[in-house]
Amino acid sequence: METVTQTPTSAADERVRPNPWMRAGRWIAFLLVAGLIALLAWGVVKANNGPVNSGLAPDFTLTTFDGRVITLSQLRGQVVVVNFWASWCVPCRQEADYLERTWRQYQDRGVVFIGVNWVDTDKEARVFLDEFGITYINGPDLGTRIAQAYRIRGIPETFFVDKAGQLRAMKIGPFAPPELENRIDELLKEQ
Amino acid sequence: MTRKLILSLLAIAASFMVVAVVYAQSGYPTDDDVNRVAKQLYCPVCPNTPLDVCETKACQDWRADIKDKLAVGWTDEQVIEYFVQRYGERVLAEPRRSGFTSFVWFLPVVSVAIGLVVLAQILRGWKAKHRAAVAAPTAQAGDIPPEVLQRLEKELKKIS
């Protein structure tokens, strides 16, 4: 009888066994796809996040059109109204006069209004400020960094910061009397 | 008198021509100049709209801004850099090839390269399996355990 010594692995098994490079390639591909999916998921979550509306108000520094430098965190102890606007925004025109009147009414009572000019040209922004006689702090949002920190969805959009620097309310869209007074009075009453 | 009048009119006409020539040669930006820069930018408030074809008020203002800056001697690159500083990198029609945005450029290339390598490996695996199936040896003596062989031999002896 023919005797054949049995080898531990047959030639066929040897051929189909994946080499280490193939296994590494598969892992890299898997990690890459997982990374891309994670990146996409992060993007979707970020895009669906609405404006910030609670917690400590994101701090920012604004250089105003007249060259002053204002930092939000240095305004603690005062109620701050942060309004995002642009000269090309029609609803911003509707509320511009009301914002200025309210600011004049409250300026000596520990209230600060900050106008953040969003994706606008200097020239048109200044024309807008002159047209409505706006005197409260106003400056451009360079690089749209402030808008990104507050995750605004459009303009006008307004945020109310209490004396402790906490975000207490926000509104998308233009204001009509007496909305501003109501919200500011509420925050002024707090110690 | 008539001669003086004609001469005066000719002098006025000549001065207008000189002004026109100087104006044309001063490099005052044309709409083509503005659009050359604008097409490298996107409207930040109306998604996926290049600035050169966007008709919103904001875009008109930005194109006017580009014109003003070109008129005072800014280069295309300076205007684009100003827009990036002012409105962020998202206004660029073509993402930059540096920093985080460089991923946009090299990630697809890397993905395709890795995909091709994986595909090649899979095809090689299939080919090897196919070859193995074709060349699979029929049962050989060595493949049968000795105890089975002994049993088979016993059974065969019983039959014979």
CSV table of C-alpha atoms in Angstrom, one decimal:
chain,number,residue,atom,x,y,z
A,1,MET,CA,0.0,0.0,0.0
A,2,GLU,CA,1.1,3.5,-0.9
A,3,THR,CA,2.1,5.5,2.1
A,4,VAL,CA,1.8,9.2,1.9
A,5,THR,CA,3.0,11.5,4.7
A,6,GLN,CA,0.4,14.0,5.6
A,7,THR,CA,1.5,17.7,5.7
A,8,PRO,CA,0.1,20.0,8.3
A,9,THR,CA,-1.4,22.3,5.7
A,10,SER,CA,-2.3,21.5,2.2
A,11,ALA,CA,-1.2,23.6,-0.8
A,12,ALA,CA,-4.7,24.8,-1.4
A,13,ASP,CA,-5.0,26.1,2.2
A,14,GLU,CA,-1.8,28.0,1.8
A,15,ARG,CA,-3.0,29.8,-1.4
A,16,VAL,CA,-6.3,31.1,0.1
A,17,ARG,CA,-4.9,32.3,3.4
A,18,PRO,CA,-5.0,36.1,3.4
A,19,ASN,CA,-1.5,37.7,3.7
A,20,PRO,CA,-0.8,40.2,6.5
A,21,TRP,CA,-0.8,43.1,4.0
A,22,MET,CA,-4.3,42.2,2.9
A,23,ARG,CA,-5.4,42.1,6.5
A,24,ALA,CA,-3.8,45.5,7.3
A,25,GLY,CA,-5.4,46.9,4.1
A,26,ARG,CA,-8.8,45.7,5.3
A,27,TRP,CA,-8.3,47.3,8.7
A,28,ILE,CA,-7.2,50.6,7.2
A,29,ALA,CA,-10.2,50.6,4.8
A,30,PHE,CA,-12.5,49.8,7.7
A,31,LEU,CA,-11.1,52.6,9.9
A,32,LEU,CA,-11.2,55.0,7.0
A,33,VAL,CA,-14.9,54.3,6.3
A,34,ALA,CA,-15.7,54.4,10.0
A,35,GLY,CA,-13.9,57.8,10.3
A,36,LEU,CA,-15.8,59.2,7.3
A,37,ILE,CA,-19.2,58.0,8.7
A,38,ALA,CA,-18.3,59.6,12.1
A,39,LEU,CA,-17.3,62.8,10.3
A,40,LEU,CA,-20.6,62.8,8.4
A,41,ALA,CA,-22.6,62.1,11.6
A,42,TRP,CA,-20.8,65.0,13.4
A,43,GLY,CA,-21.6,67.3,10.5
A,44,VAL,CA,-25.3,66.3,10.5
A,45,VAL,CA,-25.6,66.8,14.3
A,46,LYS,CA,-23.8,70.1,14.1
A,47,ALA,CA,-26.0,71.4,11.3
A,48,ASN,CA,-29.1,70.4,13.1
A,49,ASN,CA,-28.1,72.0,16.4
A,50,GLY,CA,-30.2,75.2,16.9
A,51,PRO,CA,-28.8,78.4,18.3
A,52,VAL,CA,-27.4,78.3,21.8
A,53,ASN,CA,-30.0,79.3,24.3
A,54,SER,CA,-28.7,78.4,27.7
A,55,GLY,CA,-25.6,78.2,29.8
A,56,LEU,CA,-22.7,80.7,29.8
A,57,ALA,CA,-23.0,83.0,26.8
A,58,PRO,CA,-20.1,82.3,24.4
A,59,ASP,CA,-17.5,85.0,25.0
A,60,PHE,CA,-16.4,87.2,22.1
A,61,THR,CA,-14.4,90.4,21.3
A,62,LEU,CA,-15.9,92.8,18.9
A,63,THR,CA,-14.0,95.7,17.2
A,64,THR,CA,-16.6,98.3,16.6
A,65,PHE,CA,-17.0,100.4,13.5
A,66,ASP,CA,-15.5,103.3,15.4
A,67,GLY,CA,-12.5,101.3,16.6
A,68,ARG,CA,-13.4,100.4,20.2
A,69,VAL,CA,-12.8,96.9,21.4
A,70,ILE,CA,-15.6,95.3,23.4
A,71,THR,CA,-15.4,91.9,25.2
A,72,LEU,CA,-18.6,90.4,26.4
A,73,SER,CA,-17.2,88.8,29.5
A,74,GLN,CA,-16.1,92.3,30.7
A,75,LEU,CA,-19.7,93.4,30.8
A,76,ARG,CA,-20.7,91.2,33.8
A,77,GLY,CA,-23.1,92.9,36.1
A,78,GLN,CA,-25.0,94.4,33.2
A,79,VAL,CA,-27.8,93.0,31.1
A,80,VAL,CA,-26.6,92.5,27.5
A,81,VAL,CA,-28.7,92.3,24.4
A,82,VAL,CA,-26.7,90.9,21.4
A,83,ASN,CA,-28.4,91.5,18.1
A,84,PHE,CA,-27.2,90.0,14.8
A,85,TRP,CA,-28.1,92.0,11.8
A,86,ALA,CA,-27.1,93.0,8.2
A,87,SER,CA,-27.9,96.0,6.0
A,88,TRP,CA,-29.4,93.7,3.3
A,89,CYS,CA,-31.8,92.0,5.7
A,90,VAL,CA,-35.3,93.4,5.4
A,91,PRO,CA,-36.6,92.3,8.9
A,92,CYS,CA,-33.6,93.9,10.4
A,93,ARG,CA,-34.8,97.2,9.0
A,94,GLN,CA,-38.2,96.6,10.7
A,95,GLU,CA,-36.7,96.4,14.2
A,96,ALA,CA,-33.8,98.8,13.8
A,97,ASP,CA,-35.7,101.9,15.0
A,98,TYR,CA,-37.3,100.0,17.9
A,99,LEU,CA,-33.9,98.6,19.1
A,100,GLU,CA,-32.4,102.1,19.1
A,101,ARG,CA,-35.3,103.6,21.0
A,102,THR,CA,-35.2,100.8,23.6
A,103,TRP,CA,-31.4,101.2,24.0
A,104,ARG,CA,-31.8,104.9,24.6
A,105,GLN,CA,-34.5,104.2,27.2
A,106,TYR,CA,-32.4,101.7,29.1
A,107,GLN,CA,-28.8,102.9,28.6
A,108,ASP,CA,-28.5,104.4,32.1
A,109,ARG,CA,-30.0,101.4,33.8
A,110,GLY,CA,-27.2,98.8,33.4
A,111,VAL,CA,-28.2,97.6,30.0
A,112,VAL,CA,-25.8,97.2,27.0
A,113,PHE,CA,-26.9,96.6,23.4
A,114,ILE,CA,-24.4,95.1,21.0
A,115,GLY,CA,-25.1,95.0,17.3
A,116,VAL,CA,-23.1,92.3,15.5
A,117,ASN,CA,-23.0,93.0,11.8
A,118,TRP,CA,-23.1,89.7,9.9
A,119,VAL,CA,-21.7,89.1,6.4
A,120,ASP,CA,-22.1,92.6,5.3
A,121,THR,CA,-19.9,95.3,3.7
A,122,ASP,CA,-18.6,98.1,5.8
A,123,LYS,CA,-19.9,100.7,3.5
A,124,GLU,CA,-23.5,99.4,3.5
A,125,ALA,CA,-23.4,98.7,7.3
A,126,ARG,CA,-22.4,102.3,8.0
A,127,VAL,CA,-25.1,103.6,5.7
A,128,PHE,CA,-27.6,101.5,7.6
A,129,LEU,CA,-26.4,102.8,11.0
A,130,ASP,CA,-26.6,106.4,9.8
A,131,GLU,CA,-30.1,105.8,8.3
A,132,PHE,CA,-31.5,104.6,11.6
A,133,GLY,CA,-29.4,106.8,13.8
A,134,ILE,CA,-28.1,103.8,15.7
A,135,THR,CA,-25.8,104.8,18.6
A,136,TYR,CA,-25.3,101.5,20.5
A,137,ILE,CA,-22.1,99.4,20.1
A,138,ASN,CA,-21.9,97.9,16.6
A,139,GLY,CA,-19.2,96.1,14.8
A,140,PRO,CA,-18.6,93.5,12.1
A,141,ASP,CA,-18.4,89.8,12.9
A,142,LEU,CA,-15.0,89.1,11.3
A,143,GLY,CA,-14.8,85.6,9.9
A,144,THR,CA,-18.4,85.0,11.2
A,145,ARG,CA,-16.8,83.7,14.4
A,146,ILE,CA,-19.4,85.1,16.7
A,147,ALA,CA,-22.3,83.9,14.6
A,148,GLN,CA,-20.7,80.4,14.6
A,149,ALA,CA,-20.2,80.5,18.4
A,150,TYR,CA,-23.9,81.4,18.8
A,151,ARG,CA,-24.9,79.0,16.0
A,152,ILE,CA,-27.3,81.5,14.5
A,153,ARG,CA,-29.6,80.2,11.8
A,154,GLY,CA,-30.4,83.5,10.1
A,155,ILE,CA,-30.9,87.2,10.9
A,156,PRO,CA,-32.2,89.1,12.7
A,157,GLU,CA,-31.4,87.0,15.8
A,158,THR,CA,-31.1,88.3,19.3
A,159,PHE,CA,-29.7,86.9,22.5
A,160,PHE,CA,-30.3,88.1,26.1
A,161,VAL,CA,-27.4,87.7,28.6
A,162,ASP,CA,-28.1,88.2,32.3
A,163,LYS,CA,-25.9,90.0,34.8
A,164,ALA,CA,-24.1,86.8,35.6
A,165,GLY,CA,-23.2,86.2,31.9
A,166,GLN,CA,-25.7,83.5,31.4
A,167,LEU,CA,-27.7,83.2,28.2
A,168,ARG,CA,-31.4,83.6,29.3
A,169,ALA,CA,-33.3,84.0,26.1
A,170,MET,CA,-33.0,84.2,22.3
A,171,LYS,CA,-35.3,85.2,19.5
A,172,ILE,CA,-35.2,84.5,15.8
A,173,GLY,CA,-36.9,87.3,13.8
A,174,PRO,CA,-37.7,91.0,14.4
A,175,PHE,CA,-39.0,92.5,17.6
A,176,ALA,CA,-42.1,94.5,18.1
A,177,PRO,CA,-43.0,96.6,21.2
A,178,PRO,CA,-43.1,95.8,24.0
A,179,GLU,CA,-41.1,92.5,23.6
A,180,LEU,CA,-37.7,94.0,24.4
A,181,GLU,CA,-38.9,96.0,27.4
A,182,ASN,CA,-40.6,92.9,28.9
A,183,ARG,CA,-37.5,90.7,28.6
A,184,ILE,CA,-35.1,93.4,29.8
A,185,ASP,CA,-37.3,94.3,32.8
A,186,GLU,CA,-37.4,90.7,33.8
A,187,LEU,CA,-33.6,90.4,33.7
A,188,LEU,CA,-33.1,93.8,35.5
A,189,LYS,CA,-35.2,92.7,38.4
A,190,GLU,CA,-32.8,89.8,39.2
A,191,GLN,CA,-29.9,90.5,41.5
B,1,MET,CA,-15.4,135.0,-34.4
B,2,THR,CA,-16.6,131.9,-36.0
B,3,ARG,CA,-13.1,130.6,-36.2
B,4,LYS,CA,-12.6,131.2,-32.5
B,5,LEU,CA,-15.8,129.4,-31.7
B,6,ILE,CA,-14.8,126.4,-33.8
B,7,LEU,CA,-11.4,126.3,-32.2
B,8,SER,CA,-12.9,126.5,-28.7
B,9,LEU,CA,-15.3,123.6,-29.5
B,10,LEU,CA,-12.4,121.6,-30.9
B,11,ALA,CA,-10.4,122.2,-27.8
B,12,ILE,CA,-13.3,121.1,-25.6
B,13,ALA,CA,-13.9,118.0,-27.7
B,14,ALA,CA,-10.2,117.2,-27.5
B,15,SER,CA,-10.1,117.6,-23.7
B,16,PHE,CA,-13.1,115.2,-23.4
B,17,MET,CA,-11.2,112.6,-25.5
B,18,VAL,CA,-8.1,113.0,-23.4
B,19,VAL,CA,-10.2,112.4,-20.2
B,20,ALA,CA,-11.8,109.4,-21.8
B,21,VAL,CA,-8.5,107.9,-22.8
B,22,VAL,CA,-7.0,108.5,-19.4
B,23,TYR,CA,-10.0,106.9,-17.7
B,24,ALA,CA,-9.8,103.9,-20.0
B,25,GLN,CA,-6.1,103.5,-19.3
B,26,SER,CA,-6.3,104.0,-15.6
B,27,GLY,CA,-7.4,100.4,-15.2
B,28,TYR,CA,-10.8,101.2,-13.6
B,29,PRO,CA,-12.3,97.8,-13.1
B,30,THR,CA,-14.9,96.6,-15.5
B,31,ASP,CA,-17.7,94.1,-14.8
B,32,ASP,CA,-15.4,91.4,-16.3
B,33,ASP,CA,-12.7,92.3,-13.8
B,34,VAL,CA,-15.2,92.1,-10.9
B,35,ASN,CA,-16.7,88.8,-12.1
B,36,ARG,CA,-13.2,87.3,-12.5
B,37,VAL,CA,-12.8,87.8,-8.7
B,38,ALA,CA,-16.4,87.1,-7.9
B,39,LYS,CA,-16.4,83.7,-9.6
B,40,GLN,CA,-13.8,82.6,-7.1
B,41,LEU,CA,-16.1,83.3,-4.3
B,42,TYR,CA,-19.5,82.0,-3.1
B,43,CYS,CA,-22.4,83.9,-1.6
B,44,PRO,CA,-22.2,83.1,2.2
B,45,VAL,CA,-26.0,83.6,2.7
B,46,CYS,CA,-27.5,81.8,-0.3
B,47,PRO,CA,-26.0,78.3,-0.4
B,48,ASN,CA,-24.2,77.0,-3.5
B,49,THR,CA,-24.4,80.2,-5.4
B,50,PRO,CA,-21.3,81.7,-7.0
B,51,LEU,CA,-20.9,85.4,-6.3
B,52,ASP,CA,-20.7,86.3,-10.0
B,53,VAL,CA,-24.2,85.0,-10.7
B,54,CYS,CA,-25.9,85.7,-7.4
B,55,GLU,CA,-28.5,88.4,-7.6
B,56,THR,CA,-29.4,89.1,-4.0
B,57,LYS,CA,-28.8,92.5,-2.5
B,58,ALA,CA,-26.0,91.1,-0.3
B,59,CYS,CA,-24.2,89.8,-3.4
B,60,GLN,CA,-24.6,93.0,-5.3
B,61,ASP,CA,-23.1,94.8,-2.3
B,62,TRP,CA,-20.1,92.4,-2.3
B,63,ARG,CA,-19.5,92.8,-6.0
B,64,ALA,CA,-19.6,96.6,-5.5
B,65,ASP,CA,-17.1,96.1,-2.7
B,66,ILE,CA,-14.8,94.1,-5.0
B,67,LYS,CA,-15.1,96.9,-7.6
B,68,ASP,CA,-14.2,99.5,-5.0
B,69,LYS,CA,-11.1,97.5,-3.9
B,70,LEU,CA,-9.9,96.8,-7.4
B,71,ALA,CA,-10.4,100.5,-8.3
B,72,VAL,CA,-7.9,101.5,-5.6
B,73,GLY,CA,-5.3,99.1,-6.8
B,74,TRP,CA,-5.9,95.9,-4.8
B,75,THR,CA,-4.9,92.7,-6.6
B,76,ASP,CA,-7.3,89.8,-7.1
B,77,GLU,CA,-5.5,87.8,-4.3
B,78,GLN,CA,-5.8,90.7,-1.9
B,79,VAL,CA,-9.5,91.0,-2.5
B,80,ILE,CA,-10.0,87.3,-2.0
B,81,GLU,CA,-7.9,87.3,1.2
B,82,TYR,CA,-10.0,90.3,2.5
B,83,PHE,CA,-13.2,88.3,1.9
B,84,VAL,CA,-11.8,85.3,3.7
B,85,GLN,CA,-10.8,87.4,6.7
B,86,ARG,CA,-14.1,89.1,6.7
B,87,TYR,CA,-16.5,86.2,6.0
B,88,GLY,CA,-14.5,83.1,6.6
B,89,GLU,CA,-13.0,80.4,4.4
B,90,ARG,CA,-16.5,79.1,3.4
B,91,VAL,CA,-16.8,81.9,0.8
B,92,LEU,CA,-14.0,80.3,-1.3
B,93,ALA,CA,-15.2,78.5,-4.4
B,94,GLU,CA,-12.2,76.2,-4.1
B,95,PRO,CA,-11.1,75.1,-0.7
B,96,ARG,CA,-7.5,75.9,0.3
B,97,ARG,CA,-4.9,73.2,-0.1
B,98,SER,CA,-3.5,73.9,3.4
B,99,GLY,CA,-4.7,73.2,7.0
B,100,PHE,CA,-7.8,71.2,7.8
B,101,THR,CA,-9.4,72.0,4.4
B,102,SER,CA,-6.6,70.1,2.6
B,103,PHE,CA,-8.4,66.9,3.7
B,104,VAL,CA,-11.0,67.8,1.1
B,105,TRP,CA,-8.3,67.4,-1.6
B,106,PHE,CA,-6.3,64.5,-0.5
B,107,LEU,CA,-8.9,62.3,1.3
B,108,PRO,CA,-10.8,61.3,-1.9
B,109,VAL,CA,-7.4,60.4,-3.6
B,110,VAL,CA,-6.4,58.4,-0.5
B,111,SER,CA,-9.8,56.7,-0.4
B,112,VAL,CA,-9.7,55.7,-4.0
B,113,ALA,CA,-6.1,54.4,-3.7
B,114,ILE,CA,-7.0,52.3,-0.6
B,115,GLY,CA,-10.2,51.1,-2.3
B,116,LEU,CA,-8.2,50.0,-5.4
B,117,VAL,CA,-5.7,48.1,-3.1
B,118,VAL,CA,-8.5,46.4,-1.2
B,119,LEU,CA,-10.3,45.5,-4.5
B,120,ALA,CA,-7.1,44.1,-5.9
B,121,GLN,CA,-6.6,42.0,-2.8
B,122,ILE,CA,-10.2,40.7,-2.9
B,123,LEU,CA,-9.8,39.8,-6.6
B,124,ARG,CA,-6.5,38.1,-5.8
B,125,GLY,CA,-8.3,36.1,-3.1
B,126,TRP,CA,-11.1,35.1,-5.4
B,127,LYS,CA,-8.6,34.1,-8.0
B,128,ALA,CA,-6.6,32.0,-5.6
B,129,LYS,CA,-9.7,30.3,-4.3
B,130,HIS,CA,-10.8,29.6,-7.9
B,131,ARG,CA,-7.3,28.1,-8.7
B,132,ALA,CA,-7.4,26.1,-5.5
B,133,ALA,CA,-10.8,24.7,-6.5
B,134,VAL,CA,-9.7,23.8,-10.0
B,135,ALA,CA,-6.4,22.3,-8.8
B,136,ALA,CA,-8.0,20.6,-5.7
B,137,PRO,CA,-6.5,17.1,-5.6
B,138,THR,CA,-8.9,14.2,-5.5
B,139,ALA,CA,-8.7,12.2,-2.3
B,140,GLN,CA,-5.2,10.9,-1.9
B,141,ALA,CA,-4.0,8.2,0.4
B,142,GLY,CA,-2.3,10.7,2.6
B,143,ASP,CA,-5.5,12.6,3.2
B,144,ILE,CA,-7.3,9.6,4.7
B,145,PRO,CA,-6.5,8.9,8.4
B,146,PRO,CA,-4.7,5.5,9.0
B,147,GLU,CA,-7.5,4.2,11.2
B,148,VAL,CA,-10.1,4.8,8.4
B,149,LEU,CA,-7.8,3.1,6.0
B,150,GLN,CA,-7.5,0.1,8.3
B,151,ARG,CA,-11.2,-0.1,8.7
B,152,LEU,CA,-11.7,0.1,4.9
B,153,GLU,CA,-9.2,-2.7,4.3
B,154,LYS,CA,-11.0,-4.8,6.9
B,155,GLU,CA,-14.3,-4.3,5.2
B,156,LEU,CA,-12.9,-5.1,1.8
B,157,LYS,CA,-11.4,-8.3,3.1
B,158,LYS,CA,-14.8,-9.3,4.5
B,159,ILE,CA,-16.4,-8.8,1.1
B,160,SER,CA,-13.7,-10.7,-0.7
